[in-house]
Amino acid sequence: MGAEGEKDTEAAGSKTVAGVPIEANALARRTDAYRERASERKARRPGLRRAAEEWERNMASEERPRAVLGVDVGSARSTGVLLAADGRVLARARVEHAPLQPRADRLELDAEALWSSFCELVGHLKALVDVQLVGLALTGEPGGLVFLDRAGMPVRPAILGPDRRAEAEARELASRLAPLNLHAITGRRLSGSLAAAKILWLAANEPETAQRVTKILSPKGFVLFRLTGETVADVSAASATGLLDLARRQWSETVLHALALAPELLPEIFEGGEVCGRVSVAGAAETGLPVGLPVVAGGSELPCAMLAAGIAHPSQGLVWLEPGGGLAVPSPRPLVDAEERLESACGAAGGWLLLGTLPAKASPLRWLAETLSPEWAAAARTAGVEPIDALLGEAGAASRSAAPFFVPSCAGEGHGTGPALFDLALEHGRAELGYGILEGLGFALLERLERMRALGCHPEGFAAAGRLATSEAWARLLAAQFALPLRLLAGGLEAERGAAILAGIGTGLFARASEAVAQLAEPPVAVIGPDHEAVALERMRFAHWQRVRRALAASAGA
């Protein structure tokens, strides 16, 4: 079921959620609208129209193997991959770009460095393999912003996603927009990482700069702008801004009006598998890519990583732990958690996602392995083993029934109730403490999974990523906690591969989204099923963990 008070009806192949018509296939829903927009663009830019037509004629006579390019525009590096028509990886490359003087709450980057890294990355990939490129798509982390002036030039360094200077503005937004029930519209909790809060921060702290802004893009949107001349955003990235109407998959007029934010400042929204532009003459000159090459909108990092992991159906979800932690499950309709314990987003290839995340401010495993055990950590490194990996090995062999309990920060309903260790005993050593931390992280995710189930989301298994996927003992523990099988991903989260899949879908190189995702997903290194005895033990320990976690929340005034 959806948020409280929602009613779903179906008629003539369509669905209505809270009175808003939602068609089953988001990509098909926007095809006609995109064709109209594309025709308008061609009419406005005859030079690009001729280039596109020439490129299409040249492609028809090409004999080289066809491929698509996916690029992840990250905060520290850009990573690219070329996929063949059968899904094989033909080449990979990455280029580093360092942030500008990062601080505890500040993370900025020269926007031109993003473009330079992209151009360098394309050059590396072209040198590795000779293919007929039929399209490309980008992905990137959410929350970052590039502010452009009337000439299309950045007015200041890009503010990246992890930048947290807008916390005060987020609190102001929460107060100002309380009557609107913002979470019900956008599916997002207000925080300093949201683009909406960062826009207010700029207006309050750099008013003269803010006056010069005529367009606001994401970092990957800036690269697309330099490549195509178009100011566009994909719907999954837009849904992470706090400005999108989740159900309608368009900018929320209600939210923009409440913030006095002109719609013209924001880019046009496309579905992730739609062609949103073509490589311009200027973009081709700097990158070496062919003029007229189709550029597909792409998606945010997490939705793209899910596509690469083969997750496009509500029966499967993604879980990751270390760094950070969270789980994400697809949904055929927008589900909004009235209690705001979960967040919602738009999927990159249609549909929606339900998200439950843990704060990533600090790693409790690193704290135990390195801060509390510096000499042991040094010895592990001398032996060629990362301290956290060594700790995972010890924790996997610990006594489980007598291990202490760990509550991560904000493990419950979003309140500051941790971190905390309890039920400690003198006989507990590093291994038992490590096991308690692993178990506590899993219990925090289990609470989020139970909330998903209460909203009508019932995954039958999860793909596992992060350090979780490298530790069979940890995966067995989480499989018992969830009472579900886990597929361990070999290469981690590959958002750039998901972007390449979207490029293939948008250009017709691959089949429909669901078929392409299923066919192109990398096979797991292992599948870990739940052990029945372990499931029973973890259920008992979870009940005790919840009692203590709630007591901690009550004592904190939550």
XYZ file of C-alpha atoms in Angstrom:
558
model
C 0.000 0.000 0.000
C 1.119 3.630 -0.368
C 1.146 6.489 2.053
C -1.721 6.836 4.498
C -4.877 7.970 2.772
C -3.791 6.905 -0.709
C -6.218 4.991 -2.877
C -5.184 3.001 -5.901
C -7.519 2.299 -8.788
C -6.903 0.646 -12.121
C -8.770 1.236 -15.348
C -7.911 0.750 -19.005
C -4.330 -0.194 -18.213
C -3.605 2.892 -16.098
C -3.263 3.461 -12.353
C -4.261 6.359 -10.145
C -2.319 7.161 -6.988
C -3.767 9.905 -4.785
C -5.744 11.107 -7.798
C -2.683 11.294 -10.060
C -2.750 9.133 -13.223
C 0.272 6.834 -13.404
C 0.799 4.705 -16.503
C 2.540 1.361 -16.241
C 5.583 2.031 -18.416
C 7.280 5.342 -17.673
C 9.573 5.113 -20.681
C 6.703 4.529 -23.102
C 4.671 7.233 -21.364
C 7.134 9.921 -22.394
C 8.072 8.761 -25.907
C 5.631 11.002 -27.771
C 6.503 14.002 -25.614
C 10.204 13.453 -26.254
C 9.671 13.218 -30.022
C 7.842 16.540 -29.945
C 10.664 18.142 -27.969
C 13.286 16.628 -30.280
C 11.491 18.037 -33.338
C 11.396 21.470 -31.714
C 15.134 21.298 -31.015
C 15.927 20.308 -34.584
C 13.837 23.174 -35.871
C 15.704 25.611 -33.614
C 19.153 24.196 -34.405
C 19.332 23.239 -38.099
C 23.113 22.769 -37.934
C 22.773 20.095 -35.302
C 19.896 18.516 -37.244
C 22.100 18.133 -40.289
C 24.921 16.721 -38.145
C 22.566 14.186 -36.585
C 21.277 13.096 -39.986
C 24.827 12.766 -41.310
C 25.870 10.741 -38.256
C 22.932 8.375 -38.734
C 23.869 7.849 -42.406
C 27.474 7.150 -41.450
C 26.392 4.695 -38.760
C 24.396 2.709 -41.297
C 27.546 2.097 -43.354
C 29.842 1.317 -40.393
C 31.274 -2.174 -39.997
C 33.050 -1.801 -36.647
C 31.450 -3.474 -33.602
C 28.795 -1.342 -31.976
C 29.138 -0.197 -28.371
C 27.695 2.235 -25.820
C 29.538 4.356 -23.273
C 28.577 4.829 -19.630
C 30.358 7.358 -17.406
C 30.049 7.927 -13.655
C 30.804 11.594 -12.862
C 31.864 11.223 -9.215
C 33.075 13.682 -6.607
C 36.652 12.333 -6.682
C 36.919 10.631 -10.080
C 35.148 9.901 -13.334
C 34.822 6.248 -14.337
C 33.841 4.961 -17.762
C 32.968 1.662 -19.394
C 32.305 0.581 -22.983
C 29.707 -2.169 -23.429
C 29.332 -4.247 -26.589
C 25.944 -5.137 -28.051
C 26.068 -8.496 -26.239
C 26.836 -6.829 -22.903
C 30.564 -7.613 -22.797
C 32.806 -5.021 -21.192
C 35.181 -3.860 -23.943
C 37.168 -1.304 -21.952
C 37.284 0.534 -18.640
C 39.084 3.698 -17.548
C 39.018 6.296 -14.792
C 40.393 9.797 -14.220
C 40.872 11.412 -10.818
C 39.828 14.974 -9.961
C 40.518 16.320 -6.469
C 37.957 18.461 -4.577
C 38.897 22.027 -3.609
C 40.146 22.185 0.008
C 37.615 19.772 1.536
C 36.591 20.423 5.137
C 34.343 18.630 7.606
C 31.130 20.140 6.199
C 32.342 21.561 2.885
C 33.013 19.785 -0.393
C 33.444 21.778 -3.600
C 35.010 21.174 -6.990
C 35.921 23.311 -9.973
C 33.155 22.455 -12.432
C 35.598 22.713 -15.320
C 37.592 19.865 -13.730
C 34.542 17.628 -14.257
C 34.496 18.479 -17.954
C 38.263 18.073 -18.330
C 38.127 14.676 -16.628
C 35.326 13.572 -18.938
C 37.260 14.630 -22.037
C 40.392 12.831 -20.786
C 38.380 9.724 -19.935
C 36.855 9.557 -23.410
C 40.354 9.841 -24.897
C 41.616 6.929 -22.782
C 38.709 4.695 -23.791
C 39.028 5.541 -27.498
C 42.698 4.573 -27.343
C 41.889 1.198 -25.771
C 39.434 -0.147 -28.335
C 38.151 0.776 -31.799
C 34.332 0.620 -31.859
C 31.365 2.255 -33.492
C 29.879 4.220 -30.612
C 26.102 4.439 -30.933
C 25.300 6.397 -27.772
C 26.342 7.353 -24.267
C 24.792 8.120 -20.882
C 26.067 9.579 -17.631
C 25.451 8.872 -13.973
C 26.530 10.747 -10.871
C 25.994 11.130 -7.150
C 22.887 13.098 -6.087
C 22.826 16.406 -4.259
C 25.562 18.240 -6.173
C 24.890 21.575 -7.870
C 26.519 23.697 -10.578
C 25.231 27.279 -10.897
C 25.444 28.847 -14.371
C 25.153 32.443 -15.510
C 23.437 33.717 -18.653
C 26.493 32.797 -20.758
C 26.436 29.224 -19.486
C 29.529 29.683 -17.299
C 29.775 28.485 -13.671
C 29.479 31.425 -11.267
C 31.293 29.560 -8.457
C 32.773 26.099 -7.762
C 30.335 23.190 -7.841
C 28.836 22.222 -4.471
C 29.049 18.436 -4.229
C 26.525 16.045 -2.725
C 28.211 15.350 0.661
C 28.528 19.103 1.413
C 26.576 19.729 4.654
C 26.711 23.517 5.073
C 22.978 23.874 4.397
C 21.730 22.177 7.584
C 20.325 25.467 8.926
C 18.532 26.043 5.623
C 17.126 22.511 5.796
C 15.635 23.301 9.218
C 14.226 26.548 7.813
C 12.690 24.606 4.926
C 11.149 22.097 7.311
C 9.505 24.940 9.219
C 8.422 26.915 6.147
C 7.028 23.924 4.273
C 5.486 22.043 7.200
C 1.901 22.814 6.068
C 2.646 21.302 2.644
C 3.635 17.865 3.999
C 6.717 17.990 1.780
C 7.625 14.336 2.326
C 4.288 13.253 0.841
C 5.057 15.257 -2.326
C 8.767 14.565 -2.793
C 9.371 11.362 -0.814
C 12.479 12.945 0.731
C 13.447 13.938 4.269
C 14.804 17.468 4.534
C 18.553 17.575 5.112
C 21.517 19.756 4.268
C 22.495 17.424 1.428
C 19.324 18.194 -0.566
C 19.646 20.541 -3.515
C 16.668 22.550 -2.249
C 18.541 23.424 0.966
C 21.776 24.215 -0.895
C 19.953 26.660 -3.172
C 18.673 28.522 -0.106
C 22.174 28.432 1.388
C 23.589 30.144 -1.702
C 20.915 32.855 -1.590
C 21.574 33.518 2.106
C 25.375 33.351 2.090
C 26.372 34.519 -1.397
C 23.513 36.815 -2.480
C 25.494 38.617 -5.185
C 26.501 35.301 -6.722
C 22.936 34.022 -6.491
C 21.697 37.039 -8.450
C 23.836 35.977 -11.426
C 22.405 32.441 -11.597
C 20.125 31.657 -14.541
C 20.333 27.840 -14.542
C 20.993 25.181 -11.889
C 22.378 21.806 -12.940
C 23.810 18.716 -11.284
C 27.525 17.971 -11.848
C 26.663 15.339 -14.436
C 24.106 17.731 -15.902
C 26.911 20.262 -16.372
C 28.960 17.694 -18.310
C 25.892 16.950 -20.469
C 25.469 20.684 -21.054
C 29.063 21.057 -22.212
C 28.644 17.995 -24.418
C 25.283 18.827 -26.020
C 24.364 22.431 -25.242
C 21.153 21.163 -23.585
C 20.191 21.854 -19.953
C 18.577 18.595 -18.859
C 18.169 16.333 -15.831
C 17.198 12.701 -15.527
C 14.192 11.923 -13.346
C 16.050 9.758 -10.814
C 18.556 12.529 -10.061
C 15.774 15.113 -9.990
C 13.914 13.041 -7.397
C 16.878 13.436 -5.016
C 16.678 17.247 -5.000
C 13.613 17.684 -2.780
C 11.964 19.663 -5.599
C 10.303 16.866 -7.600
C 6.697 15.733 -7.455
C 7.409 12.031 -6.981
C 4.155 10.721 -8.465
C 4.079 13.036 -11.480
C 7.840 12.742 -12.131
C 8.061 16.478 -12.818
C 9.180 19.535 -10.836
C 6.653 20.288 -8.109
C 4.895 23.574 -8.808
C 3.742 23.604 -5.187
C 7.254 23.320 -3.768
C 8.773 25.787 -6.256
C 6.065 28.328 -5.454
C 6.598 27.911 -1.702
C 10.336 28.511 -2.170
C 9.815 31.387 -4.631
C 12.030 29.443 -7.042
C 11.517 30.221 -10.728
C 10.910 27.037 -12.793
C 13.164 28.493 -15.520
C 16.165 27.979 -13.235
C 15.747 24.220 -13.400
C 16.553 21.868 -16.294
C 14.076 19.922 -18.374
C 13.401 16.437 -16.982
C 13.822 13.238 -19.020
C 13.378 9.589 -18.198
C 16.676 7.759 -17.818
C 16.355 5.812 -21.056
C 15.377 8.774 -23.227
C 17.681 10.482 -25.693
C 17.975 14.014 -24.295
C 20.344 15.536 -26.852
C 23.193 14.942 -29.289
C 26.881 15.745 -29.193
C 27.283 19.302 -30.438
C 29.976 20.621 -32.733
C 31.723 22.230 -29.755
C 31.367 19.056 -27.657
C 32.781 16.949 -30.461
C 35.765 19.262 -30.892
C 36.788 18.865 -27.232
C 36.036 15.164 -26.755
C 36.693 13.586 -30.145
C 33.205 12.087 -30.104
C 31.223 12.235 -33.362
C 28.925 15.196 -33.925
C 25.289 14.115 -33.585
C 26.004 11.093 -31.338
C 22.838 10.416 -29.256
C 23.162 11.245 -25.568
C 20.788 9.432 -23.212
C 19.677 11.084 -19.955
C 21.090 8.381 -17.654
C 20.441 8.297 -13.910
C 21.643 8.838 -10.385
C 24.344 6.503 -9.029
C 22.204 4.206 -6.896
C 19.441 3.559 -9.483
C 22.102 2.940 -12.155
C 24.032 0.598 -9.870
C 20.825 -1.367 -9.315
C 20.381 -1.818 -13.068
C 23.952 -3.077 -13.340
C 23.239 -5.539 -10.516
C 20.247 -6.938 -12.413
C 17.616 -5.328 -10.162
C 14.574 -4.034 -12.026
C 11.716 -5.937 -10.355
C 10.125 -5.579 -6.884
C 11.045 -9.186 -6.077
C 14.722 -8.207 -5.724
C 16.453 -5.444 -3.799
C 19.933 -4.101 -3.161
C 21.633 -4.046 0.245
C 25.042 -2.548 0.969
C 27.165 -2.175 4.085
C 30.539 -0.551 4.642
C 30.953 2.125 3.619
C 27.649 3.373 4.986
C 24.692 1.081 4.706
C 21.235 0.835 3.246
C 18.754 -1.062 1.161
C 16.723 -0.161 -1.902
C 13.799 -1.998 -3.499
C 11.960 -1.211 -6.771
C 8.239 -0.492 -6.714
C 5.743 -0.248 -9.588
C 4.108 2.753 -7.908
C 5.284 5.603 -5.666
C 5.265 4.525 -2.021
C 5.653 7.289 0.546
C 6.318 6.495 4.205
C 4.088 8.736 6.318
C 6.416 8.174 9.285
C 9.408 9.401 7.196
C 11.574 6.473 8.257
C 12.052 5.591 4.584
C 12.619 7.757 1.540
C 11.436 7.348 -2.033
C 12.970 8.056 -5.423
C 12.293 7.572 -9.119
C 13.945 4.618 -10.823
C 16.366 5.197 -13.689
C 14.464 2.955 -16.117
C 10.931 3.702 -14.984
C 9.140 2.857 -11.759
C 10.118 3.995 -8.288
C 12.438 2.986 -5.440
C 11.893 2.680 -1.704
C 15.058 3.499 0.267
C 16.235 2.859 3.813
C 19.715 4.147 4.623
C 22.082 4.364 7.583
C 24.204 7.454 8.272
C 27.712 7.215 6.834
C 29.387 9.800 9.085
C 31.820 7.272 10.548
C 32.524 3.558 10.298
C 32.061 1.653 13.583
C 34.155 -1.175 12.149
C 37.033 1.188 11.402
C 36.693 2.642 14.903
C 37.066 -0.815 16.439
C 39.759 -2.054 14.047
C 41.969 1.049 13.990
C 41.087 3.603 16.675
C 40.779 1.091 19.522
C 43.426 -1.306 18.182
C 46.148 0.763 16.476
C 48.993 -1.706 17.130
C 46.898 -4.650 15.965
C 45.868 -2.658 12.858
C 49.527 -1.890 12.092
C 50.422 -5.569 12.410
C 47.584 -6.506 10.043
C 48.803 -4.028 7.436
C 52.340 -5.345 7.794
C 50.940 -8.777 6.992
C 49.271 -7.353 3.888
C 45.702 -7.383 5.255
C 43.389 -4.414 5.690
C 42.437 -4.083 9.393
C 38.695 -4.137 8.678
C 39.066 -7.323 6.631
C 41.048 -8.897 9.473
C 38.325 -7.838 11.910
C 35.639 -9.415 9.738
C 37.564 -12.675 9.865
C 37.751 -12.568 13.676
C 34.102 -11.560 14.075
C 32.963 -14.433 11.868
C 34.451 -16.901 14.347
C 33.054 -15.222 17.501
C 30.527 -16.792 19.854
C 27.183 -15.466 18.678
C 24.671 -16.196 21.416
C 26.686 -14.305 24.058
C 27.924 -11.393 21.930
C 27.206 -7.788 22.994
C 24.701 -5.607 21.176
C 25.364 -2.500 19.100
C 22.943 0.286 18.123
C 24.189 2.403 15.185
C 23.565 6.119 15.055
C 19.934 6.876 14.140
C 19.090 3.184 13.895
C 15.419 3.685 14.631
C 13.001 6.321 13.409
C 15.663 8.845 12.451
C 16.347 10.039 16.019
C 19.792 10.472 17.526
C 19.836 7.227 19.512
C 23.368 6.002 19.107
C 25.899 4.721 18.590
C 25.920 2.535 21.688
C 27.237 -0.840 22.847
C 25.359 -2.698 25.574
C 25.348 -6.045 27.397
C 29.145 -5.895 27.549
C 31.029 -8.445 29.657
C 34.654 -8.732 30.781
C 35.201 -11.790 28.624
C 34.250 -9.932 25.450
C 37.177 -9.246 23.162
C 37.645 -7.605 19.777
C 35.993 -10.518 17.941
C 32.811 -10.364 20.049
C 32.649 -6.580 19.764
C 33.089 -6.921 16.003
C 30.289 -9.447 15.767
C 28.033 -7.164 17.815
C 28.689 -4.296 15.391
C 27.957 -6.464 12.341
C 24.762 -7.708 13.927
C 23.659 -4.229 15.020
C 24.095 -2.820 11.521
C 22.019 -5.712 10.191
C 19.276 -5.157 12.774
C 19.092 -1.465 11.841
C 18.549 -2.489 8.217
C 16.038 -5.150 9.277
C 13.914 -2.439 10.904
C 13.863 -0.631 7.593
C 12.993 -3.825 5.734
C 10.077 -4.446 8.108
C 8.841 -0.923 7.443
C 9.023 -1.617 3.697
C 6.955 -4.731 4.202
C 4.381 -2.722 6.139
C 4.065 -0.440 3.097
C 3.431 -3.418 0.807
C 6.956 -3.979 -0.489
C 8.007 -7.648 -0.197
C 11.388 -8.444 -1.785
C 12.257 -12.131 -2.058
C 16.027 -11.610 -2.004
C 18.801 -9.039 -2.155
C 21.964 -8.404 -4.108
C 24.709 -7.557 -1.610
C 27.449 -4.966 -2.197
C 30.207 -3.214 -0.300
C 32.391 -5.044 2.209
C 29.320 -7.111 3.003
C 29.795 -8.884 -0.346
C 33.417 -9.756 0.471
C 32.696 -11.496 3.790
C 30.797 -14.764 3.597
C 30.383 -14.838 7.383
C 28.785 -11.375 7.399
C 26.554 -12.307 4.451
C 25.390 -15.440 6.287
C 24.531 -13.346 9.335
C 22.508 -10.830 7.315
C 20.751 -13.605 5.365
C 19.653 -15.056 8.715
C 18.516 -11.645 9.973
C 16.488 -10.960 6.815
C 15.487 -14.647 6.438
C 16.169 -14.118 2.724
C 18.898 -15.188 0.269
C 21.700 -12.803 -0.675
C 23.514 -12.641 -4.038
C 27.067 -11.442 -3.496
C 28.183 -9.011 -6.213
C 31.702 -9.542 -7.509
C 32.615 -6.074 -8.752
C 30.777 -3.916 -6.250
C 28.367 -1.209 -7.358
C 28.989 -0.303 -11.012
C 26.901 2.790 -11.694
C 28.760 3.476 -14.943
C 27.703 0.051 -16.224
C 24.088 0.900 -15.414
C 24.468 4.152 -17.341
C 25.801 2.226 -20.324
C 22.775 -0.083 -20.136
C 20.502 2.981 -20.257
C 22.456 4.268 -23.263
C 21.865 0.940 -24.993
C 18.156 1.006 -24.166
C 17.758 4.600 -25.334
C 19.520 4.007 -28.649
C 17.910 0.631 -29.359
C 21.129 -1.370 -28.999
C 19.579 -3.338 -26.132
C 16.084 -4.672 -25.620
C 13.452 -3.275 -23.279
C 14.660 -2.239 -19.836
C 13.556 -5.336 -17.913
C 14.968 -7.725 -20.530
C 18.233 -5.816 -20.916
C 18.837 -5.636 -17.169
C 18.190 -9.343 -16.723
C 20.444 -10.318 -19.636
C 23.337 -7.946 -18.934
C 23.707 -8.364 -15.158
C 26.994 -9.838 -13.958
C 26.531 -13.245 -12.273
C 27.064 -13.233 -8.469
C 30.171 -14.767 -6.929
C 27.928 -16.698 -4.506
C 24.354 -17.016 -3.299
C 23.962 -17.264 0.488
C 20.709 -18.724 1.793
C 19.396 -18.301 5.363
C 20.224 -21.026 7.891
C 17.073 -21.964 9.847
C 18.795 -22.261 13.226
C 20.555 -18.941 12.706
C 17.228 -17.337 11.707
C 15.659 -18.448 14.998
C 18.594 -17.151 17.051
C 18.619 -13.773 15.274
C 14.874 -13.340 15.790
C 15.327 -13.694 19.551
C 18.289 -11.321 19.600
C 16.444 -8.827 17.387
C 13.545 -8.645 19.868
C 16.005 -7.832 22.692
C 17.889 -5.358 20.484
C 14.663 -3.502 19.688
C 13.696 -3.230 23.359
C 17.040 -1.668 24.222
C 17.056 0.569 21.146
C 13.635 1.941 22.061
C 14.769 2.521 25.640
C 17.774 4.454 24.334
C 15.477 6.535 22.120
C 13.188 7.280 25.055
C 16.098 8.313 27.295
C 17.351 10.633 24.543
C 13.960 12.327 24.464
C 13.149 10.954 21.011
